[in-house]
Tab-separated table of C-alpha atoms in Angstrom:
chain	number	residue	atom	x	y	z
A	1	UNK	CA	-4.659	9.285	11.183
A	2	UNK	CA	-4.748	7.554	7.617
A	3	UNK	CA	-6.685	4.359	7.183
A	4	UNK	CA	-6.062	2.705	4.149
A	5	UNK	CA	-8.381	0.054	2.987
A	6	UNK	CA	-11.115	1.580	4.784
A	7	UNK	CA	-13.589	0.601	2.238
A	8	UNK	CA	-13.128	-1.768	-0.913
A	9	UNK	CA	-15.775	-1.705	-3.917
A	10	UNK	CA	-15.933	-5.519	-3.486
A	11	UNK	CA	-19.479	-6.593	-2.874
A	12	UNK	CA	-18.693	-8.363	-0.119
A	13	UNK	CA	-16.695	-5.876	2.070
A	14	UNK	CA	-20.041	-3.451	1.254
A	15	UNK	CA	-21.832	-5.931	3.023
A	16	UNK	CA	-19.223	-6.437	5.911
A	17	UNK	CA	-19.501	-2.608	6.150
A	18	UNK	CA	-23.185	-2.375	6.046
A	19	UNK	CA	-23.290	-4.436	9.547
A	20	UNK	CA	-20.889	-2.510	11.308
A	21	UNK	CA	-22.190	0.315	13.789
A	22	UNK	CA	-18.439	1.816	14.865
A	23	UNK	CA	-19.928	3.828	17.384
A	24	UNK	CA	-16.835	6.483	18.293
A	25	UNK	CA	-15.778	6.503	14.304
A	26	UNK	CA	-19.694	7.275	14.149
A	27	UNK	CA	-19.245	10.137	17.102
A	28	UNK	CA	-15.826	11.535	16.051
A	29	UNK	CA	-17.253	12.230	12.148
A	30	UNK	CA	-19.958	14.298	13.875
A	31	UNK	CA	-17.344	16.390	15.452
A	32	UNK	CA	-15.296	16.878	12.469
A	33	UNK	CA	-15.877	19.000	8.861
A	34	UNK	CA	-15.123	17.206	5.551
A	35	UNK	CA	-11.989	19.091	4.545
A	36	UNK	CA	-10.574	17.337	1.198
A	37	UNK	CA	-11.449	14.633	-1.133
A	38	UNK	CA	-9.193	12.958	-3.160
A	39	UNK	CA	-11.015	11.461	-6.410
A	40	UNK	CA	-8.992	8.664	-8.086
A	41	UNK	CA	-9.474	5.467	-10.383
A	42	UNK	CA	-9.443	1.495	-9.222
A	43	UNK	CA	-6.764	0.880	-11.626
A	44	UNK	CA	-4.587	3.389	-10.548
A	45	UNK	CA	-0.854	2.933	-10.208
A	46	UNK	CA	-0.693	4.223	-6.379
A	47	UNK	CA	-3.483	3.925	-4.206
A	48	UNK	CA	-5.579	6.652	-2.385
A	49	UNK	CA	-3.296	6.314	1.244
A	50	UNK	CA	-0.300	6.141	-1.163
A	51	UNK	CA	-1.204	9.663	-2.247
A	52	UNK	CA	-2.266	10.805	0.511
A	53	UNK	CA	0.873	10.152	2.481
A	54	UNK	CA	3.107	11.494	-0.286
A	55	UNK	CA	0.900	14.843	0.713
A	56	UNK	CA	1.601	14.235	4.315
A	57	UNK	CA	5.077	14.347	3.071
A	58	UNK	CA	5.344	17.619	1.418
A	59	UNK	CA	5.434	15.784	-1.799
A	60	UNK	CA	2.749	16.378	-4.608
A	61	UNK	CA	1.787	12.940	-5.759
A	62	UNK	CA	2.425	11.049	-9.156
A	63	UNK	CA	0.635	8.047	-10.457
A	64	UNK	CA	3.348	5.530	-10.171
A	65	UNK	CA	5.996	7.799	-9.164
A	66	UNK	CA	5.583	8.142	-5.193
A	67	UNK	CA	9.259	7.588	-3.647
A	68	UNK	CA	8.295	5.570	-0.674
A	69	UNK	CA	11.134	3.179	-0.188
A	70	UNK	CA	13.553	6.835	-0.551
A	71	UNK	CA	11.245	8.054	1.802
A	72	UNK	CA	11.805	4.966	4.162
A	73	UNK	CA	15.292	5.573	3.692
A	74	UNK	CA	15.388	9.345	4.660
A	75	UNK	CA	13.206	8.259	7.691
A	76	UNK	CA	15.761	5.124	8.589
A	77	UNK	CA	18.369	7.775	9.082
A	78	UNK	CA	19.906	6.836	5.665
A	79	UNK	CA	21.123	8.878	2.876
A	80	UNK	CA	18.355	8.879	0.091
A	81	UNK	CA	19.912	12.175	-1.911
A	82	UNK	CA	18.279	12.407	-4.965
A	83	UNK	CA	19.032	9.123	-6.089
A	84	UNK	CA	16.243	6.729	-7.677
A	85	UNK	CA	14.841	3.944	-4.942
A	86	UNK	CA	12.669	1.554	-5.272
A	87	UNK	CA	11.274	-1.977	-3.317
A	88	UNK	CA	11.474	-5.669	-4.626
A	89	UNK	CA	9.412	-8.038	-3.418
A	90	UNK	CA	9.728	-12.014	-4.484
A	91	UNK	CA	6.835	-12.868	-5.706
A	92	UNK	CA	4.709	-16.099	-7.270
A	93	UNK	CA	3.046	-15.944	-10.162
A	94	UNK	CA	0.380	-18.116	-11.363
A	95	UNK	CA	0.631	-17.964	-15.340
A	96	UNK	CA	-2.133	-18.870	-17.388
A	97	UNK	CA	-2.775	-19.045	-21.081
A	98	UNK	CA	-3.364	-15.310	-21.290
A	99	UNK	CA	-3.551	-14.047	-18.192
A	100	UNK	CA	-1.064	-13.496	-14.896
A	101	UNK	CA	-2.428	-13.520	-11.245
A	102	UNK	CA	-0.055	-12.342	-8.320
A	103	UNK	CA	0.021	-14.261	-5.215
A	104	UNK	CA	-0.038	-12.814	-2.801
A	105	UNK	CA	3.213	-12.700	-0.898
A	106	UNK	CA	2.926	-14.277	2.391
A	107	UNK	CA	1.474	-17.336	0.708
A	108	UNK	CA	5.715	-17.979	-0.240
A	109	UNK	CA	6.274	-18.646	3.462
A	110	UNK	CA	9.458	-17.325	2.782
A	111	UNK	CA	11.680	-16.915	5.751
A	112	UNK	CA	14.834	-14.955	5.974
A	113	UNK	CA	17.303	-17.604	5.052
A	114	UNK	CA	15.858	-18.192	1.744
A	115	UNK	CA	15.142	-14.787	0.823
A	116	UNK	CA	18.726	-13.961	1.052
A	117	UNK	CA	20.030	-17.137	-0.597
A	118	UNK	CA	17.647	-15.567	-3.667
A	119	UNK	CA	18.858	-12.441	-3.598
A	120	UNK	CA	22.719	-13.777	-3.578
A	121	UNK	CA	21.735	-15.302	-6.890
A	122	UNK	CA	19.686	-12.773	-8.654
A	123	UNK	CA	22.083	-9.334	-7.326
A	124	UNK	CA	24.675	-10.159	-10.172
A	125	UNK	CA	22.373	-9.354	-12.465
A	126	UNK	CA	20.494	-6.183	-11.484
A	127	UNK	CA	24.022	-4.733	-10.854
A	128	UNK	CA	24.812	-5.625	-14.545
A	129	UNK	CA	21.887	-3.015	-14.928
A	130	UNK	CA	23.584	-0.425	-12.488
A	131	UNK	CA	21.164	-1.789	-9.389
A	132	UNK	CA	21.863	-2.811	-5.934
A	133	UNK	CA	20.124	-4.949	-3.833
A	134	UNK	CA	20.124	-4.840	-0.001
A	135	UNK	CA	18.322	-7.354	1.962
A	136	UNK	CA	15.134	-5.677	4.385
A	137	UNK	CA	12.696	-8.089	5.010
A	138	UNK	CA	11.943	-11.469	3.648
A	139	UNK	CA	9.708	-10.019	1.553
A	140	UNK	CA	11.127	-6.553	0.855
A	141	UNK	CA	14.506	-5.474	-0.429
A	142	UNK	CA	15.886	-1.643	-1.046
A	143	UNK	CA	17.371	-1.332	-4.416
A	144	UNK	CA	19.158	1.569	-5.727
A	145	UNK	CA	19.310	2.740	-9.277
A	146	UNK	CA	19.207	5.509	-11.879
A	147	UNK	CA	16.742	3.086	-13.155
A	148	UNK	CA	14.245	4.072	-10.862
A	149	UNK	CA	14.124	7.539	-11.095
A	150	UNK	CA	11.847	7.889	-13.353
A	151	UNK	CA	10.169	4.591	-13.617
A	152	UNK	CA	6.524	4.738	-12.844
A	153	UNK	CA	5.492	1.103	-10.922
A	154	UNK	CA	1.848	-0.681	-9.436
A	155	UNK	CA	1.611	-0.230	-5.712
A	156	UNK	CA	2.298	-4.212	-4.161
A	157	UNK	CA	-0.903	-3.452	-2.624
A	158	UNK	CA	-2.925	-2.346	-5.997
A	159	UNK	CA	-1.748	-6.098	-7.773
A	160	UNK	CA	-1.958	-8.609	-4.488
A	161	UNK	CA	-4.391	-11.020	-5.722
A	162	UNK	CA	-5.226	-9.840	-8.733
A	163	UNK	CA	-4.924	-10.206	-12.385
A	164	UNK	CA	-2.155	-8.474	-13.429
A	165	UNK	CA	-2.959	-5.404	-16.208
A	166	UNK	CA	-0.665	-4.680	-18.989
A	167	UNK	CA	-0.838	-1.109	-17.416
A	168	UNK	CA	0.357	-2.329	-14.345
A	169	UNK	CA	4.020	-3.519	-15.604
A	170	UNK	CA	6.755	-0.950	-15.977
A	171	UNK	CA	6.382	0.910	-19.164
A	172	UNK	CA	7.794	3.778	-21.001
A	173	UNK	CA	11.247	4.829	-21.768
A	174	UNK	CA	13.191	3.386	-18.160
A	175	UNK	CA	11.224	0.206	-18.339
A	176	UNK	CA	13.261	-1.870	-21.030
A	177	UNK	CA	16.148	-2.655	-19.269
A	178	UNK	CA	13.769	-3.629	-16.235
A	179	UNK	CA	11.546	-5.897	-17.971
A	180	UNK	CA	14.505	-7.374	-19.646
A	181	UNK	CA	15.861	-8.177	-16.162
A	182	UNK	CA	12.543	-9.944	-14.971
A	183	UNK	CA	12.381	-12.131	-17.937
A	184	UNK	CA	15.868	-13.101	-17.105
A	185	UNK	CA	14.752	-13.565	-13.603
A	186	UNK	CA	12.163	-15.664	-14.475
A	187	UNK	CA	14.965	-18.000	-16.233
A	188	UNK	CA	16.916	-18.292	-13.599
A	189	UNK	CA	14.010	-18.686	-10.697
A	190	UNK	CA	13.006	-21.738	-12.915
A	191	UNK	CA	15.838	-23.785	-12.941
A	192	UNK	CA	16.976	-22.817	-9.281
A	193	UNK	CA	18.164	-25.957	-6.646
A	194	UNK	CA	16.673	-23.553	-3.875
A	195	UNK	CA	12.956	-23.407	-5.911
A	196	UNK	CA	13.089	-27.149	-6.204
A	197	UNK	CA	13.666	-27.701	-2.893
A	198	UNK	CA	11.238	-25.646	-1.847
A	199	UNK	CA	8.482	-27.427	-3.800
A	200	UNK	CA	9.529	-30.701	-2.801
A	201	UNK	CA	9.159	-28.978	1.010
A	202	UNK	CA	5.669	-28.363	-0.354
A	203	UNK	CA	6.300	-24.604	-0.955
A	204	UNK	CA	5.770	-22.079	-3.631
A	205	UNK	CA	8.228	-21.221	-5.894
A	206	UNK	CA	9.389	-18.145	-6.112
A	207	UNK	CA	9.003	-17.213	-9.614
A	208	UNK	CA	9.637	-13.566	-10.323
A	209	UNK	CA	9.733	-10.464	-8.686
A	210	UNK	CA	7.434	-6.852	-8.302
A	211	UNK	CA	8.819	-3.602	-8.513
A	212	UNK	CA	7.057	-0.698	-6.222
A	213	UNK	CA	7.742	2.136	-4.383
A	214	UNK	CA	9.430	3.837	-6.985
A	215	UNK	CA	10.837	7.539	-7.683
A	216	UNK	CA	13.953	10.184	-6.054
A	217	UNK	CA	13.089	12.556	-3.595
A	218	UNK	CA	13.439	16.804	-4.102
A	219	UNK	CA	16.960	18.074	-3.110
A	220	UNK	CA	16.572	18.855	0.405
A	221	UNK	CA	13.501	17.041	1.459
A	222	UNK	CA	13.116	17.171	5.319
A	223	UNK	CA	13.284	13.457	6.685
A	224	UNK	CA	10.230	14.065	8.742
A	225	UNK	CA	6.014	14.199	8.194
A	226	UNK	CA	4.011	16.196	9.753
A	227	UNK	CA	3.653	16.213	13.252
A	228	UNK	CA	1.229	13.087	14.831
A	229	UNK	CA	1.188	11.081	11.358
A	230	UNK	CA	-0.037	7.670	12.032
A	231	UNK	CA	-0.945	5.340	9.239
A	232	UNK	CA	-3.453	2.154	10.803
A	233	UNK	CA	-2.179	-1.317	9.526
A	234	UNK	CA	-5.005	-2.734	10.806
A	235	UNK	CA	-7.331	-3.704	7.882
A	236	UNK	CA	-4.889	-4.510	4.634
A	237	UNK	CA	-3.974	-7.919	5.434
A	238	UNK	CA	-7.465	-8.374	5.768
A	239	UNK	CA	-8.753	-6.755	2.501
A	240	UNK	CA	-5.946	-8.322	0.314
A	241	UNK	CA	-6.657	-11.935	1.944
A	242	UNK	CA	-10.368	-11.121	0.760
A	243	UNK	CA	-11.168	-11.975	4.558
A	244	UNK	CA	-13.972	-9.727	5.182
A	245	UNK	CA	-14.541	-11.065	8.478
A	246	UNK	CA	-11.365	-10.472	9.803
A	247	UNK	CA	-12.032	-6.980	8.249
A	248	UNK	CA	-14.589	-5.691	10.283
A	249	UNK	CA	-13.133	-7.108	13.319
A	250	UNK	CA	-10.371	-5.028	12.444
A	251	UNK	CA	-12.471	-2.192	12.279
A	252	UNK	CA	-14.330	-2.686	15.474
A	253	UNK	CA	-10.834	-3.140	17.533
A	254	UNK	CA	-9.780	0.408	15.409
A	255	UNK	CA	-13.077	1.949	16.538
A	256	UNK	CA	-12.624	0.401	20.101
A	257	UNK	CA	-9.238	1.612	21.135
A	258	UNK	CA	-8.566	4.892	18.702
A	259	UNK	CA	-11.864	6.368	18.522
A	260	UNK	CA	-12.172	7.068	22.173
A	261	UNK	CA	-8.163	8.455	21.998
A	262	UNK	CA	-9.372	10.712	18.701
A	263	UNK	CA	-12.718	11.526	20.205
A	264	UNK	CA	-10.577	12.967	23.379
A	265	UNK	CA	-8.158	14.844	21.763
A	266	UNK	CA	-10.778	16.617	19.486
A	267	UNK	CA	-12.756	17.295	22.833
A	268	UNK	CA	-9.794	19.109	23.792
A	269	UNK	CA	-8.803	21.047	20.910
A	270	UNK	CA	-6.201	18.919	19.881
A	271	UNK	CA	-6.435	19.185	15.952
A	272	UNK	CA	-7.551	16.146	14.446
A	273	UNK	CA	-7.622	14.847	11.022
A	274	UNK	CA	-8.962	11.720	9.894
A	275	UNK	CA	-8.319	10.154	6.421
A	276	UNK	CA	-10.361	7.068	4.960
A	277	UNK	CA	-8.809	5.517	1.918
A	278	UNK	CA	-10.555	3.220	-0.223
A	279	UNK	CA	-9.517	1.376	-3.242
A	280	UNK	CA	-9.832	4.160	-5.536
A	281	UNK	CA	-10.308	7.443	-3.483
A	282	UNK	CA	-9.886	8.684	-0.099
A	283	UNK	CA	-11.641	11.470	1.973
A	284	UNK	CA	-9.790	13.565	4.827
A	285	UNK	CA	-12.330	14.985	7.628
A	286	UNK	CA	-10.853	18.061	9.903
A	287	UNK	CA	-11.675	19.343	13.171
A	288	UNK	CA	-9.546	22.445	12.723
A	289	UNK	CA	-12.426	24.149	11.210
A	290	UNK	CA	-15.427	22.182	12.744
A	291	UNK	CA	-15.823	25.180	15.288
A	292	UNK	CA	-17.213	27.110	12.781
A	293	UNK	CA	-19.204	24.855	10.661
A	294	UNK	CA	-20.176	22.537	13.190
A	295	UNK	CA	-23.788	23.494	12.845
A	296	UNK	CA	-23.239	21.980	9.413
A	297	UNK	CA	-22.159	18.524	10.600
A	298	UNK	CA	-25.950	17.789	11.572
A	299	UNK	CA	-26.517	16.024	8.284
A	300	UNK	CA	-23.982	13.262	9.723
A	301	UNK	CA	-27.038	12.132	12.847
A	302	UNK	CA	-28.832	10.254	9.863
A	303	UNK	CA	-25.639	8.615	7.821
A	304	UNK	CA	-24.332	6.071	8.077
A	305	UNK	CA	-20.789	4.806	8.401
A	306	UNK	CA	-21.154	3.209	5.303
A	307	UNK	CA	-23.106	6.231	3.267
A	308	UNK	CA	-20.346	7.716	4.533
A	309	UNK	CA	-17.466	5.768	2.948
A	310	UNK	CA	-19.718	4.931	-0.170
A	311	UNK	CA	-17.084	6.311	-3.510
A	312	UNK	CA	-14.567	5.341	-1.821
């Protein structure tokens, strides 16, 4: 199990976290053995669970350059060859003198009528740049390009609600053509009928786009992870809304209904891993070799949760 957003270096998550007991999360750490640690940086292009998953994968990460949306593909049943994938979301962004914050997504409201009206207008021009555009989710479409195959991009969930870093846009030698297109975007977003109507509906505008997800896979890449893979969605809506209390209730239902499941299986030599992902690293504990060391997991009876997840 991988839980991303396990722990954010926010003060006020730490706090949230600090009044949380999680008693099976608690249990099940005593059982296991501290197998890897993944050490990263806050203002890294992918984040820890990102990385970790690529891993999971077979696939040796890259900052930036994780193929998730050709791995969603592959998994779809599609046809993700080696060809370069990548995600779009619609986005709004709040411009200021010197500065750009991103919105986060949901606050758009945008449904799947709209969403497709926007990408009937914008798909002339990313094909212009070799691109095409197929409509997911109202906030997610699949585009395919030689553009992306080598074009590092900021995980969605690294820039929701943030100020947007220079090192966060597309850069290098694939990103011209891309951050042509989203200036172009931006022109055309702004004097849209469908952006005026939705302000006048009391809606945001949609106002640009993000680029994530980015990269090709191998030749050959098996469409499947390893066995038992399952990634919690439980606490990122939380973290990006900044809701801390909805965060630790998150954690106590997580605690409450897959602790007892984990804490079973390791009980009966099921192998278990568990991965906690914060905003900047991630740590993976094992039981596959706890029955040798488990003498050393004493050290866990006076840590807690939080000690534990403290780096993260």
């Amino acid at each position: 199990m991988i839980v991303p957003f396990a722990h954010c270096r926010a003060e006020p998550c730490r706090e949230a976290l600090r009044g949380l007991a999680l008693p099976n999360v608690r249990k099940l750490l005593r059982r296991l053995v501290l197998e890897a640690t993944d050490e990263g940086d806050p203002h890294s292009l992918s984040l820890p669970h990102e990385r970790v998953l690529a891993r999971a994968h077979g696939l040796q990460p890259v900052d930036g350059l994780i193929p998730l949306a050709a791995l969603q593909v592959l998994q779809s049943g599609g046809e993700a060859g080696t060809e370069g994938w990548a995600w779009i979301t619609p986005a709004h962004w709040r411009v200021g003198q010197d500065h750009i914050d991103m919105g986060h997504p949901q606050a758009l409201q945008l449904d799947g009528d709209d969403s497709q009206a926007l990408l009937a207008a914008m798909q002339p021009y990313f094909a212009e740049d070799g691109i095409t555009l197929a409509y997911e989710a109202p906030l997610r479409w699949l585009a395919r390009g030689d553009a992306f195959r080598n074009l590092p991009s900021a995980s969605l969930d690294r820039v929701i609600g943030q100020r947007i870093a220079n090192a966060w846009m597309p850069s290098g030698p694939a990103a011209g053509p891309l951050r042509r297109l989203q200036q172009e975007m931006q022109m055309l977003l702004y004097t849209l009928p469908l952006n005026d109507e939705r302000e006048r509906g009391g809606l945001l505008p949609v106002n640009s786009f993000w680029i994530s997800g980015t990269g090709a896979l191998p030749p050959g890449h098996p469409p499947r992870p390893a066995n038992g893979l399952q990634v919690t969605p439980y606490l990122r809506d939380a973290a990006l809304h900044d809701d801390w209390h909805a965060w630790a209730e998150a954690w106590r239902q997580l605690d409450a209904r897959d602790g007892p499941r984990l804490l079973a299986e390791a009980e009966h030599g099921t192998p278990v891993r568990l991965t906690l992902c914060g905003d900047a690293s991630a740590r993976t504990w094992s039981s596959v070799a706890a029955g040798r060391w488990h003498r050393m997991a004493g050290w866990f009876g006076s840590t807690t949760v939080a000690d534990l997840m403290e780096g993260l």
